[in-house]
Short mmCIF file of C-alpha atoms in Angstrom, two decimals:
data_model
loop_
_atom_site.label_atom_id
_atom_site.label_comp_id
_atom_site.label_asym_id
_atom_site.label_seq_id
_atom_site.Cartn_x
_atom_site.Cartn_y
_atom_site.Cartn_z
CA MET S 1 78.90 91.31 142.47
CA SER S 2 81.16 88.14 142.33
CA ARG S 3 83.12 87.78 138.55
CA ARG S 4 81.16 84.72 137.79
CA GLU S 5 77.75 86.87 138.35
CA GLU S 6 79.75 89.51 136.18
CA ARG S 7 80.19 87.35 133.56
CA LYS S 8 76.49 85.89 133.43
CA LEU S 9 75.14 89.64 133.61
CA HIS S 10 77.32 90.69 130.63
CA SER S 11 76.45 87.34 128.77
CA SER S 12 72.84 87.77 129.52
CA ARG S 13 72.86 91.71 127.82
CA THR S 14 75.02 90.47 124.93
CA ASP S 15 72.07 87.91 124.43
CA GLU S 16 69.56 90.78 125.11
CA LEU S 17 71.29 92.84 122.21
CA LEU S 18 71.58 90.27 119.74
CA SER S 19 68.00 89.19 119.81
CA ARG S 20 67.07 92.96 119.28
CA LYS S 21 69.43 93.15 116.38
CA LEU S 22 68.31 90.19 114.64
CA PHE S 23 64.77 91.58 115.06
CA LEU S 24 65.25 94.90 113.53
CA GLN S 25 67.22 93.42 110.86
CA ARG S 26 64.23 91.01 109.81
CA GLU S 27 61.91 93.97 110.68
CA TYR S 28 63.72 96.16 107.88
CA SER S 29 65.46 93.19 105.68
CA VAL S 30 69.07 93.84 106.43
CA TYR S 31 70.75 91.07 106.36
CA HIS S 32 74.57 90.53 106.24
CA LEU S 33 76.26 88.36 102.96
CA GLU S 34 75.33 84.90 102.93
CA TYR S 35 77.99 82.75 103.93
CA GLU S 36 78.34 80.65 100.92
CA LYS S 37 79.14 83.99 98.83
CA GLU S 38 81.37 85.17 101.30
CA ARG S 39 83.56 81.77 101.29
CA ALA S 40 83.46 81.60 97.75
CA PHE S 41 84.85 84.71 97.29
CA TYR S 42 87.61 84.07 99.51
CA ASP S 43 88.66 80.86 97.72
CA ALA S 44 88.68 83.05 94.42
CA VAL S 45 91.63 85.42 96.17
CA GLY S 46 93.06 82.22 97.56
CA ARG S 47 93.49 80.46 94.13
CA GLY S 48 94.27 83.93 92.03
CA ASP S 49 90.60 83.55 89.87
CA PHE S 50 90.56 86.95 89.06
CA GLY S 51 87.24 86.52 87.21
CA THR S 52 85.30 85.33 90.02
CA VAL S 53 86.92 87.75 92.42
CA LYS S 54 85.74 90.34 90.50
CA ARG S 55 82.31 88.89 90.10
CA LEU S 56 81.87 88.56 93.86
CA MET S 57 83.61 91.52 95.13
CA LEU S 58 81.38 94.13 96.75
CA PRO S 59 82.16 97.50 97.81
CA LEU S 60 82.88 98.11 101.71
CA ARG S 61 80.15 100.94 101.42
CA ASN S 62 76.90 98.56 101.58
CA GLY S 63 74.46 97.73 103.39
CA LEU S 64 75.30 93.85 103.71
CA LEU S 65 78.15 94.29 105.84
CA GLY S 66 76.65 95.29 109.19
CA GLN S 67 77.33 97.84 111.17
CA LEU S 68 80.29 97.66 113.40
CA SER S 69 80.83 101.52 114.68
CA PRO S 70 78.48 104.52 114.53
CA ASN S 71 81.31 106.43 112.65
CA PRO S 72 80.64 105.86 109.20
CA LEU S 73 85.19 106.08 108.39
CA ARG S 74 85.69 104.03 111.51
CA ASN S 75 82.89 101.29 110.33
CA LEU S 76 84.78 101.08 106.91
CA LYS S 77 88.14 100.70 108.35
CA TYR S 78 87.01 97.60 110.92
CA HIS S 79 85.31 95.90 108.07
CA LEU S 80 88.57 96.36 105.67
CA VAL S 81 90.61 95.12 108.54
CA VAL S 82 88.27 92.17 109.02
CA SER S 83 88.66 91.84 105.07
CA ILE S 84 92.27 91.81 105.48
CA ALA S 85 92.45 89.27 108.04
CA MET S 86 90.23 86.73 106.19
CA ILE S 87 91.80 86.72 102.78
CA THR S 88 95.27 86.62 104.57
CA ARG S 89 94.00 83.36 105.88
CA ALA S 90 92.61 82.08 102.76
CA CYS S 91 95.64 82.84 100.69
CA ILE S 92 97.83 80.90 103.29
CA GLU S 93 95.27 78.20 102.80
CA GLY S 94 95.75 78.39 99.08
CA GLY S 95 99.77 78.18 99.66
CA LEU S 96 101.30 81.49 99.68
CA ASN S 97 104.06 81.66 102.23
CA PRO S 98 102.99 82.54 106.33
CA GLU S 99 105.48 84.98 106.88
CA ALA S 100 105.15 87.06 103.52
CA ALA S 101 100.89 86.86 103.99
CA TYR S 102 101.25 87.86 107.45
CA THR S 103 104.00 90.70 106.96
CA LEU S 104 101.48 92.03 103.65
CA SER S 105 98.32 92.06 105.87
CA ASP S 106 100.59 94.41 108.44
CA ILE S 107 101.08 96.57 105.99
CA TYR S 108 97.91 96.80 104.74
CA VAL S 109 96.48 97.27 108.21
CA GLN S 110 98.85 100.08 108.80
CA GLN S 111 98.06 101.91 105.94
CA THR S 112 93.99 101.42 107.16
CA ASP S 113 94.59 102.79 110.34
CA ARG S 114 96.72 106.14 108.67
CA CYS S 115 93.61 106.51 105.91
CA ALA S 116 91.65 109.75 106.84
CA THR S 117 88.88 109.32 103.88
CA GLU S 118 86.16 107.20 102.97
CA GLU S 119 87.80 107.25 99.67
CA GLY S 120 90.96 106.37 100.21
CA ILE S 121 89.39 103.23 102.01
CA ASP S 122 87.64 102.25 99.31
CA LEU S 123 90.43 102.56 96.98
CA LEU S 124 92.89 100.78 99.74
CA HIS S 125 90.56 97.63 99.66
CA ARG S 126 90.49 97.16 96.13
CA GLU S 127 94.23 97.68 96.05
CA MET S 128 94.67 95.29 98.77
CA ILE S 129 92.27 92.22 97.40
CA PHE S 130 94.25 93.14 93.60
CA ASP S 131 97.36 92.53 95.39
CA PHE S 132 96.46 89.60 97.24
CA THR S 133 95.03 87.77 94.39
CA SER S 134 98.21 88.43 91.90
CA ARG S 135 100.46 86.71 94.22
CA MET S 136 98.22 83.73 94.53
CA ALA S 137 97.46 83.87 90.31
CA ASP S 138 101.64 83.78 90.49
CA LYS S 139 102.79 81.58 93.18
CA ASP S 140 103.19 78.40 90.88
CA GLY S 141 105.81 80.33 88.84
CA LEU S 142 108.13 80.76 91.67
CA ARG S 143 108.35 77.15 92.52
CA GLY S 144 111.84 75.85 92.32
CA LEU S 145 113.80 79.05 92.50
CA SER S 146 115.86 79.74 95.03
CA GLN S 147 115.51 81.53 97.97
CA LYS S 148 117.16 84.87 97.02
CA ILE S 149 115.33 84.95 93.54
CA VAL S 150 111.84 84.68 95.57
CA ARG S 151 112.83 87.26 97.93
CA ALA S 152 113.57 89.41 94.88
CA VAL S 153 110.24 88.18 92.82
CA ASP S 154 108.67 89.23 96.65
CA TYR S 155 109.96 92.70 96.47
CA ILE S 156 109.35 93.29 93.20
CA TYR S 157 105.21 92.49 94.04
CA ASP S 158 105.88 94.89 97.08
CA HIS S 159 107.22 98.13 95.04
CA LEU S 160 104.78 97.49 91.86
CA GLN S 161 103.59 101.17 92.44
CA GLU S 162 107.06 102.57 92.28
CA LYS S 163 110.26 102.82 89.72
CA ILE S 164 112.00 99.85 90.85
CA SER S 165 116.02 100.55 90.93
CA VAL S 166 117.50 96.90 90.78
CA SER S 167 120.23 98.48 92.25
CA SER S 168 118.36 99.86 95.30
CA MET S 169 116.70 96.05 94.99
CA ALA S 170 120.07 94.64 95.17
CA GLU S 171 121.19 96.80 98.26
CA PHE S 172 118.04 95.98 100.19
CA LEU S 173 118.24 92.21 99.42
CA GLY S 174 122.15 92.12 100.62
CA MET S 175 123.76 91.29 96.90
CA GLY S 176 125.90 92.73 94.61
CA LYS S 177 123.49 93.78 91.74
CA THR S 178 125.98 91.72 89.14
CA TYR S 179 125.32 88.54 90.60
CA LEU S 180 121.64 89.40 91.33
CA CYS S 181 120.74 89.95 87.59
CA ASP S 182 123.11 87.05 86.35
CA LEU S 183 121.38 84.92 89.14
CA PHE S 184 117.96 85.84 88.30
CA ARG S 185 118.52 85.68 84.41
CA ARG S 186 120.07 82.20 84.98
CA GLU S 187 117.23 81.38 87.06
CA THR S 188 114.11 83.02 85.75
CA GLY S 189 115.18 83.11 82.10
CA ILE S 190 114.97 86.53 81.58
CA THR S 191 116.50 89.80 83.09
CA VAL S 192 115.24 91.44 86.47
CA GLY S 193 114.47 94.53 84.00
CA ALA S 194 112.45 92.45 81.56
CA TYR S 195 110.37 90.84 84.29
CA ILE S 196 109.91 94.30 86.36
CA ARG S 197 107.98 95.29 83.13
CA LYS S 198 106.47 91.85 82.67
CA LYS S 199 104.71 92.10 86.02
CA LYS S 200 103.56 95.93 85.88
CA ILE S 201 101.74 95.12 82.69
CA GLU S 202 100.32 91.90 84.01
CA ALA S 203 98.96 94.11 86.99
CA ALA S 204 98.10 96.90 84.21
CA GLN S 205 95.54 94.35 82.26
CA LYS S 206 93.99 93.01 85.39
CA LEU S 207 93.10 96.92 86.43
CA ILE S 208 92.01 97.70 83.02
CA LEU S 209 89.78 94.54 82.57
CA TYR S 210 88.43 94.33 86.15
CA ASP S 211 88.42 97.82 87.77
CA SER S 212 87.78 99.99 84.76
CA CYS S 213 90.87 101.91 84.78
CA THR S 214 92.21 104.15 82.17
CA SER S 215 95.66 104.36 80.96
CA ALA S 216 96.53 107.80 82.74
CA HIS S 217 95.58 105.99 86.14
CA ALA S 218 97.24 102.88 85.14
CA ALA S 219 99.95 104.58 84.73
CA ALA S 220 100.18 107.03 87.67
CA PHE S 221 99.14 103.83 89.94
CA LEU S 222 102.15 101.45 88.76
CA GLY S 223 104.54 104.00 88.53
CA PHE S 224 105.48 105.19 85.23
CA SER S 225 106.52 108.28 84.32
CA SER S 226 103.91 109.07 81.84
CA ALA S 227 100.46 107.81 79.94
CA SER S 228 102.56 107.88 77.06
CA HIS S 229 105.52 105.84 78.29
CA PHE S 230 103.28 103.23 79.69
CA ILE S 231 100.93 102.75 76.63
CA ARG S 232 104.34 102.11 74.92
CA ILE S 233 105.50 99.50 77.28
CA PHE S 234 102.15 98.17 76.95
CA GLN S 235 102.25 97.53 73.18
CA GLN S 236 105.82 96.41 73.36
CA GLU S 237 104.50 93.64 76.02
CA THR S 238 101.35 92.70 74.52
CA GLY S 239 101.02 93.91 70.93
CA CYS S 240 97.93 96.15 71.44
CA THR S 241 97.05 99.52 73.48
CA PRO S 242 95.22 99.14 76.67
CA GLY S 243 92.20 100.35 74.94
CA GLU S 244 92.79 97.76 71.95
CA TYR S 245 93.23 94.80 74.46
CA LYS S 246 90.29 95.83 76.69
CA LYS S 247 88.11 95.70 73.59
CA ILE S 248 89.45 92.10 72.39
CA ARG S 249 89.14 90.72 75.76
CA LEU S 250 85.77 92.07 76.39
CA ARG S 251 84.66 90.78 72.79
CA GLY S 252 86.19 87.27 73.94
CA ARG S 253 83.93 87.08 77.05
CA LEU S 254 80.56 88.21 75.13
CA ALA S 255 81.06 85.23 72.38
CA LYS S 256 81.46 82.63 75.45
#
């Protein structure tokens, strides 16, 4: 059989399989996500619009995403990799630095590959969406900063779930600690430590509001030593406790 005949046979089998799958989906009312809603979700991530992202985001374990593998865990992994790729491109279109976007994408794909449970994939899915959306929400604030400080800010984002050491950050960036601190304050108007706390608490606000995180969960997720330490810093930054913050924001939504 010639290659041309092989390609024709393969195409014919693919068409037959597609027709059969579409017939079964119609019979059992199984449909993929509506394109408009899917596109709106990715656009919202690209704009850093947390409200719309939360409203449109679906868990990976639902019947609307189709089956890419008969193995449940592998099926979720495939869907997560697709989601990572789509979100990466949406964020690049929204103005995220391509190198940073593709590097972040690689990190999440590698984490997906290592994940051993369906619950772990679910958590990684939310974390990935949260991470990209946060970066897009804050990208306008990086305009006018030097490349050195943009790299410092990227480092903070990449290690937001850890206890960040300014000394380690300076060493990673190839800068002296004193020079980094002076340059950071001169360009941003606040100290490195204050900026780290600010970004951690901003991340915590989104977790509490959009992902229904408890203080203990948010504290562990963002690298705080304890829930009490997290609550104290949260109150210093916002003027209220995490519980009060959520009640205030929910009341504001209901009033609209």
